[in-house]
Amino acid sequence: MSSQDLESALSKFKVLNREQRKIFLKALVEDCTPHELYTLQQALQIKNHGSFDIVGTLPLELSVKIFEYLNCRDLCACRKICQKWRSITKDPTIWRAKCLEILYYDKGSISASDMEDIPKEGWEKLYIKLYRRDVNWDNGRVQRVRFLKGHRDRITDSKLKGNILVTGSADRTVRIWNVDTGQCEHVFTGNVFSCVDFLPEEKVIAASTYFRSSFLWSMETKELLGEFNGHVTAVRCISLSKSFIASCSFDGSVIVWNWKSGEKIATIPADSIAVRILDTIILSLSSQKIEAFDINDGTCIFSSPFEEGLIGWSYIQNYLSSIENPHDDIYSQLLSSLSVIKGLSHHSSVRVFDFDTHKNRFVRIDGQMPSAVLWLTLFDYNYRSKMIEYPFNDNSMDLDINKEIFRTINVDCRRIVAGCLSGIIVLLEFDEN
């Protein structure tokens, strides 16, 4: 919009009545960029038309679209301007968009069916709940502690995704838990399980034993879908994708199968501590380097020195999980996270840990401490650490968290799940009642 066009528009605006101004502004604003809209508002003030509310006179759908760009603090400030703006900021479309922004990173915290049941007036309440949960999470203030009982020996591995928790134990079982209810939904028996993984979208669970075998079960029918053998020593880590299952062992090899057909795809010589499948690429961590292999032929795509150990590896896995299509350029994604990984090197003494990479939080337990103390590290603020606060005097707690020795930690959807030496699972929740 040129200055001449603006002068022409203002000269017409002056002689119009209120209803005509609404029609005129609607047509004018639809052709304006955000900067031109700001210029128009300034020009109206100069011409003594500043008391005219441009946003308030727009059709509701346009006003709502403008207000969606504001953050929560600004929206609350806008409510104090006038009744019209207060009415706009109450529109459920705005708060639904704000909720979806948060839930984009916490895809499992609310199911799709639950979202369909939310009434229009309930989106603002949901946002307030999610916002308060994030504030508690940022400050390490646990609102509720729950204990999940069932395992009779130490927890060897655990995976939390959404409201589903899968745990492996030295008691020769793998258990599926519903985190919302705290109930164990199924128990798979076998041998002493060293590691577990599962895919909620494919509804399959994989677990490996200290005795070289890996198993795959259906989460729906609970039947055994396959047993995968090939290693000659204990399996250290297992990873699942939509088509493949991969495991690494103390025997210095990584083996990949197509779990749908049962066919062995490749045996890769790699002294791996941990593996992760990303589409058709296997990411492997050894004691001194990180490598990527093509699943189909086992060739090494890239190799780089890597001295940050399992903490750096864990951060990379969570970081790659938080972005879309990381396999398109894994190497550049690794480089982009190196600055954070370097800063984590002084946490090498931690015993168990996990990350919330979206919120830049690092949950850890120091391996040198005799008691179980959870720390929340804000690693975007000079790696400042603080002890996580949880309600000691909750009458519903029939166990003392300070007497437990944590063996595993998982972070997901602003929740912490810790597996203990005793077989107890501790669930720390940050939602307010």
XYZ file of C-alpha atoms in Angstrom:
433
model
C 0.000 0.000 0.000
C 1.557 3.311 -1.132
C 1.257 6.559 0.851
C -1.051 7.894 -1.867
C -3.328 4.851 -1.498
C -3.336 5.328 2.279
C -4.325 9.021 2.002
C -7.092 8.095 -0.401
C -8.391 5.388 1.949
C -8.369 7.740 4.947
C -10.244 10.444 3.075
C -13.014 7.934 2.349
C -12.941 6.635 5.907
C -13.656 10.090 7.382
C -17.066 10.489 5.745
C -18.350 6.976 6.444
C -20.718 6.054 9.249
C -19.893 3.257 11.690
C -21.462 0.420 9.709
C -19.884 1.611 6.481
C -16.512 1.817 8.272
C -16.804 -1.827 9.275
C -17.429 -2.913 5.683
C -14.668 -0.640 4.405
C -12.108 -1.877 6.974
C -12.918 -5.525 6.321
C -12.116 -5.115 2.624
C -9.036 -3.018 3.404
C -7.555 -5.314 6.053
C -7.922 -8.425 3.910
C -5.491 -6.821 1.441
C -3.025 -5.649 4.120
C 0.128 -7.334 5.329
C 0.704 -7.282 9.117
C 3.101 -4.341 8.720
C 0.596 -2.421 6.589
C -2.068 -3.063 9.224
C 0.202 -1.474 11.819
C 0.856 1.484 9.492
C -2.883 1.928 8.985
C -3.473 1.994 12.748
C -0.771 4.649 13.194
C -2.206 6.736 10.388
C -5.676 6.591 11.926
C -4.251 7.884 15.205
C -2.525 10.771 13.449
C -5.799 11.670 11.724
C -7.622 11.640 15.092
C -9.336 8.335 14.367
C -7.253 6.469 16.979
C -10.225 5.595 19.161
C -11.635 3.418 16.406
C -11.032 -0.270 17.173
C -9.879 -1.903 13.931
C -9.491 -5.429 15.344
C -12.759 -5.317 17.261
C -14.763 -4.326 14.189
C -13.407 -7.122 12.020
C -15.418 -10.291 11.496
C -14.857 -12.642 14.424
C -12.897 -15.200 12.421
C -10.371 -12.525 11.358
C -10.059 -11.106 14.883
C -9.479 -14.592 16.255
C -6.828 -15.260 13.618
C -4.942 -12.132 14.714
C -5.191 -12.986 18.417
C -3.866 -16.510 17.788
C -0.419 -14.986 17.177
C -0.282 -13.634 20.748
C 1.196 -15.575 23.641
C -0.771 -16.401 26.777
C 0.500 -13.401 28.744
C -0.480 -10.963 25.977
C -3.895 -12.566 25.585
C -4.580 -12.037 29.278
C -3.471 -8.404 28.960
C -5.815 -7.899 25.992
C -8.764 -8.979 28.123
C -8.363 -5.797 30.161
C -8.746 -3.499 27.137
C -12.479 -3.741 26.573
C -15.441 -6.121 26.611
C -15.114 -6.745 22.876
C -11.505 -7.901 23.161
C -12.343 -9.936 26.232
C -15.001 -11.733 24.230
C -12.520 -12.413 21.399
C -9.879 -13.842 23.749
C -12.510 -16.221 25.163
C -12.994 -17.805 21.735
C -12.244 -21.574 22.000
C -10.491 -21.569 18.611
C -7.612 -19.579 20.119
C -7.183 -21.897 23.097
C -7.498 -25.015 20.984
C -4.579 -23.752 18.885
C -2.560 -23.007 22.041
C -3.240 -26.517 23.381
C -2.192 -28.114 20.110
C 1.100 -26.188 20.237
C 1.924 -27.853 23.558
C 0.539 -31.264 22.637
C 2.567 -31.318 19.406
C 5.626 -32.118 21.523
C 3.722 -34.340 23.974
C 1.809 -36.452 21.505
C 0.956 -39.141 24.024
C -0.235 -37.037 26.951
C -3.831 -36.829 25.613
C -5.328 -39.391 23.255
C -7.096 -38.444 20.045
C -10.410 -39.755 21.383
C -10.093 -37.624 24.527
C -9.482 -34.530 22.384
C -12.634 -35.215 20.400
C -14.639 -35.254 23.642
C -13.391 -31.856 24.835
C -16.249 -29.297 24.696
C -15.556 -25.930 23.082
C -15.515 -24.141 26.404
C -13.055 -26.718 27.778
C -10.030 -25.774 25.655
C -9.060 -22.820 27.825
C -9.273 -24.964 30.971
C -7.128 -27.614 29.296
C -4.538 -25.010 28.329
C -4.401 -23.717 31.910
C -3.843 -27.291 33.118
C -1.068 -27.899 30.566
C 0.513 -24.520 31.328
C 0.601 -25.206 35.075
C 2.041 -28.644 34.423
C 4.864 -27.054 32.396
C 5.555 -24.513 35.152
C 5.802 -27.344 37.683
C 8.040 -29.287 35.306
C 10.356 -26.331 34.751
C 10.729 -25.909 38.513
C 10.913 -29.596 39.406
C 7.809 -29.535 41.614
C 6.228 -32.991 41.598
C 2.506 -32.948 42.404
C 1.939 -36.657 42.920
C 4.006 -39.812 43.483
C 2.665 -43.244 42.590
C 4.185 -46.696 42.987
C 3.539 -49.490 40.475
C 3.994 -52.915 42.016
C 4.336 -56.273 40.299
C 7.979 -57.043 39.535
C 9.783 -59.130 42.151
C 13.355 -58.243 41.159
C 15.339 -55.287 39.814
C 14.099 -53.310 36.813
C 16.599 -53.745 33.981
C 14.997 -51.492 31.368
C 11.879 -49.380 30.860
C 10.271 -47.454 28.019
C 7.510 -44.865 28.501
C 5.539 -43.610 25.491
C 2.292 -41.758 26.066
C 0.183 -43.638 28.603
C 1.941 -46.971 27.963
C 4.916 -48.171 29.990
C 6.854 -51.343 29.190
C 9.334 -52.702 31.730
C 11.796 -55.575 31.727
C 13.055 -57.191 34.897
C 15.454 -59.737 36.318
C 12.378 -61.622 37.552
C 12.096 -63.086 34.010
C 9.082 -60.984 32.981
C 8.193 -58.090 30.690
C 5.147 -56.106 31.781
C 2.783 -53.682 30.019
C 1.433 -50.937 32.281
C -1.345 -48.429 31.773
C 0.155 -45.322 33.334
C -3.210 -43.569 33.670
C -4.684 -46.323 35.822
C -1.448 -47.691 37.278
C -2.528 -51.239 36.393
C -0.396 -53.963 34.831
C -2.276 -55.022 31.715
C -0.207 -58.040 30.710
C 2.852 -60.076 31.690
C 5.173 -61.816 29.215
C 7.392 -64.503 30.729
C 10.704 -65.846 29.534
C 14.206 -65.328 30.825
C 16.115 -62.500 32.504
C 15.395 -59.569 30.168
C 18.154 -57.028 29.593
C 16.439 -54.474 27.317
C 13.021 -53.639 25.880
C 11.482 -51.477 23.156
C 8.001 -51.077 21.688
C 6.076 -49.281 18.947
C 2.608 -48.049 19.991
C 1.661 -47.328 16.378
C 2.512 -50.891 15.290
C 1.365 -52.423 18.596
C 4.439 -54.618 19.022
C 6.885 -55.154 21.904
C 10.453 -56.423 21.650
C 12.658 -57.658 24.467
C 16.083 -59.260 24.628
C 17.597 -61.535 27.233
C 20.996 -61.992 28.768
C 20.936 -65.365 26.997
C 21.283 -64.090 23.384
C 17.659 -64.251 22.214
C 15.211 -61.488 21.272
C 11.434 -61.847 21.290
C 8.621 -59.951 19.606
C 5.000 -59.945 20.885
C 1.741 -58.405 19.730
C 0.341 -55.848 22.172
C -3.200 -56.653 21.000
C -3.327 -60.447 20.881
C -0.369 -60.964 23.298
C 0.893 -63.773 21.041
C 4.570 -64.344 20.260
C 5.253 -63.028 16.751
C 8.842 -64.155 16.478
C 12.076 -65.214 18.166
C 15.330 -63.833 16.782
C 18.623 -65.615 17.381
C 22.114 -65.052 16.058
C 24.213 -63.527 18.813
C 26.595 -65.737 20.760
C 26.666 -63.563 23.911
C 24.202 -61.412 25.843
C 22.266 -58.674 24.030
C 23.075 -55.132 25.197
C 20.461 -53.042 23.355
C 17.469 -53.537 21.074
C 15.690 -51.123 18.720
C 12.441 -51.358 16.760
C 11.140 -49.579 13.668
C 8.090 -50.087 11.463
C 9.811 -52.896 9.555
C 13.060 -53.770 11.301
C 14.399 -54.994 14.613
C 18.082 -54.571 15.468
C 20.159 -55.696 18.415
C 23.766 -55.343 19.497
C 25.666 -57.759 21.682
C 28.868 -58.240 23.644
C 30.001 -60.449 20.736
C 30.824 -57.309 18.691
C 28.026 -57.535 16.156
C 24.806 -55.763 15.233
C 22.149 -57.980 13.652
C 19.133 -56.662 11.744
C 15.965 -58.606 10.940
C 12.781 -57.778 9.102
C 10.413 -58.561 11.968
C 7.389 -58.866 9.678
C 8.926 -61.602 7.515
C 11.451 -62.973 10.021
C 14.260 -62.617 7.464
C 17.758 -61.743 8.676
C 18.802 -58.627 6.730
C 22.379 -57.981 7.800
C 25.082 -58.820 10.320
C 27.280 -55.795 10.905
C 30.653 -56.048 12.668
C 30.451 -53.235 15.230
C 31.428 -53.217 18.869
C 28.257 -51.354 19.775
C 27.078 -50.367 23.223
C 23.720 -49.145 21.889
C 21.816 -48.986 18.587
C 18.892 -47.027 17.205
C 16.984 -47.547 13.927
C 16.015 -44.448 11.951
C 14.059 -45.448 8.859
C 16.644 -47.440 6.796
C 19.656 -46.347 8.852
C 21.124 -47.831 12.012
C 22.860 -45.432 14.372
C 25.477 -47.209 16.478
C 27.440 -46.102 19.529
C 30.730 -47.719 20.529
C 33.116 -46.709 23.303
C 34.905 -44.126 21.141
C 32.841 -43.381 18.035
C 29.382 -43.060 16.568
C 28.549 -44.662 13.223
C 25.645 -44.949 10.815
C 25.042 -48.061 8.705
C 22.723 -48.702 5.795
C 20.322 -51.446 6.863
C 20.014 -53.080 3.443
C 23.698 -53.802 2.790
C 25.368 -53.036 6.129
C 27.762 -50.453 4.690
C 29.030 -47.655 6.925
C 27.608 -44.301 5.810
C 29.631 -42.180 8.205
C 31.821 -42.532 11.257
C 32.868 -39.863 13.722
C 34.820 -39.806 16.996
C 32.443 -39.572 19.926
C 33.667 -39.302 23.500
C 30.461 -38.190 25.218
C 29.373 -41.707 26.125
C 25.852 -42.853 26.918
C 24.723 -39.408 28.123
C 25.521 -37.831 24.779
C 24.007 -40.813 22.990
C 20.797 -40.539 24.987
C 20.545 -36.843 24.185
C 21.014 -37.529 20.466
C 18.258 -40.162 20.474
C 15.790 -37.824 22.178
C 16.831 -34.940 19.950
C 16.334 -36.941 16.749
C 12.958 -38.156 18.052
C 11.797 -34.566 18.552
C 12.329 -33.474 14.931
C 10.638 -34.566 11.733
C 12.504 -36.736 9.194
C 15.871 -36.748 11.018
C 17.208 -39.470 8.693
C 17.209 -37.005 5.771
C 20.495 -35.574 7.023
C 21.523 -37.284 10.240
C 25.077 -35.995 10.179
C 24.048 -32.312 10.115
C 21.524 -32.994 12.888
C 24.277 -34.513 15.008
C 26.494 -31.485 14.453
C 23.694 -29.137 15.475
C 23.410 -30.883 18.850
C 27.145 -31.134 19.599
C 27.285 -27.844 21.508
C 24.761 -29.162 24.023
C 26.433 -32.562 24.216
C 29.834 -31.017 24.982
C 28.319 -29.188 27.923
C 26.986 -32.443 29.365
C 30.433 -34.018 29.628
C 30.874 -33.004 33.279
C 27.819 -35.136 34.186
C 29.697 -38.367 33.414
C 29.266 -39.658 36.974
C 25.462 -39.931 36.765
C 23.991 -43.382 37.312
C 20.721 -43.074 35.404
C 19.329 -40.235 33.305
C 16.963 -39.111 30.568
C 16.167 -35.935 28.637
C 13.329 -33.668 27.676
C 15.067 -32.035 24.724
C 12.129 -29.780 23.820
C 12.152 -28.116 27.243
C 15.945 -28.502 27.637
C 15.695 -30.527 30.826
C 18.008 -33.277 32.003
C 16.763 -35.615 34.754
C 19.574 -37.449 36.529
C 20.745 -39.327 39.589
C 24.367 -38.916 40.597
C 26.111 -42.289 40.672
C 28.295 -41.196 43.575
C 25.383 -40.485 45.895
C 24.400 -43.295 48.298
C 20.689 -42.390 48.390
C 18.159 -41.916 45.621
C 18.078 -38.201 44.835
C 16.543 -36.945 41.601
C 17.984 -33.787 40.079
C 16.551 -31.617 37.329
C 19.262 -29.928 35.266
C 18.286 -26.897 33.207
C 21.025 -27.298 30.627
C 20.180 -24.152 28.668
C 20.879 -21.969 31.720
C 24.529 -22.742 32.462
C 23.594 -26.293 33.429
C 21.995 -25.201 36.682
C 20.839 -28.155 38.780
C 18.269 -28.475 41.510
C 16.784 -31.310 43.498
C 13.330 -32.374 42.351
C 10.715 -31.569 44.981
C 8.026 -34.147 45.679
C 5.370 -34.441 48.376
C 6.893 -36.392 51.256
C 3.744 -36.280 53.400
C 1.255 -37.618 50.877
C -0.935 -40.065 52.801
C -1.456 -42.148 49.661
C 2.227 -43.043 49.606
C 2.755 -46.397 51.279
C 6.452 -46.499 50.374
C 9.341 -44.145 51.016
C 10.952 -42.971 47.788
C 14.177 -42.168 49.639
C 14.693 -45.834 50.431
C 14.608 -46.900 46.783
C 17.691 -47.254 44.568
C 16.867 -46.198 41.012
C 18.135 -48.314 38.126
C 16.319 -46.744 35.137
C 14.699 -43.403 34.365
C 12.341 -42.457 31.536
C 10.945 -38.996 30.785
C 7.855 -38.526 28.633
C 4.923 -36.102 28.568
C 6.242 -34.224 31.633
C 6.333 -37.413 33.688
C 9.235 -39.332 35.193
C 9.225 -43.102 35.558
C 11.990 -44.641 37.652
C 12.617 -48.375 37.912
C 14.136 -49.495 41.201
C 16.456 -52.211 42.417
C 13.595 -53.651 44.482
C 11.335 -54.048 41.405
C 9.131 -51.101 42.389
C 8.318 -48.552 39.662
C 8.037 -44.931 40.828
C 5.869 -42.576 38.772
C 6.353 -38.837 39.348
C 3.590 -36.634 37.913
C 3.574 -32.859 37.501
C -0.130 -32.329 36.678
C -2.111 -30.431 39.313
C -5.291 -32.051 40.598
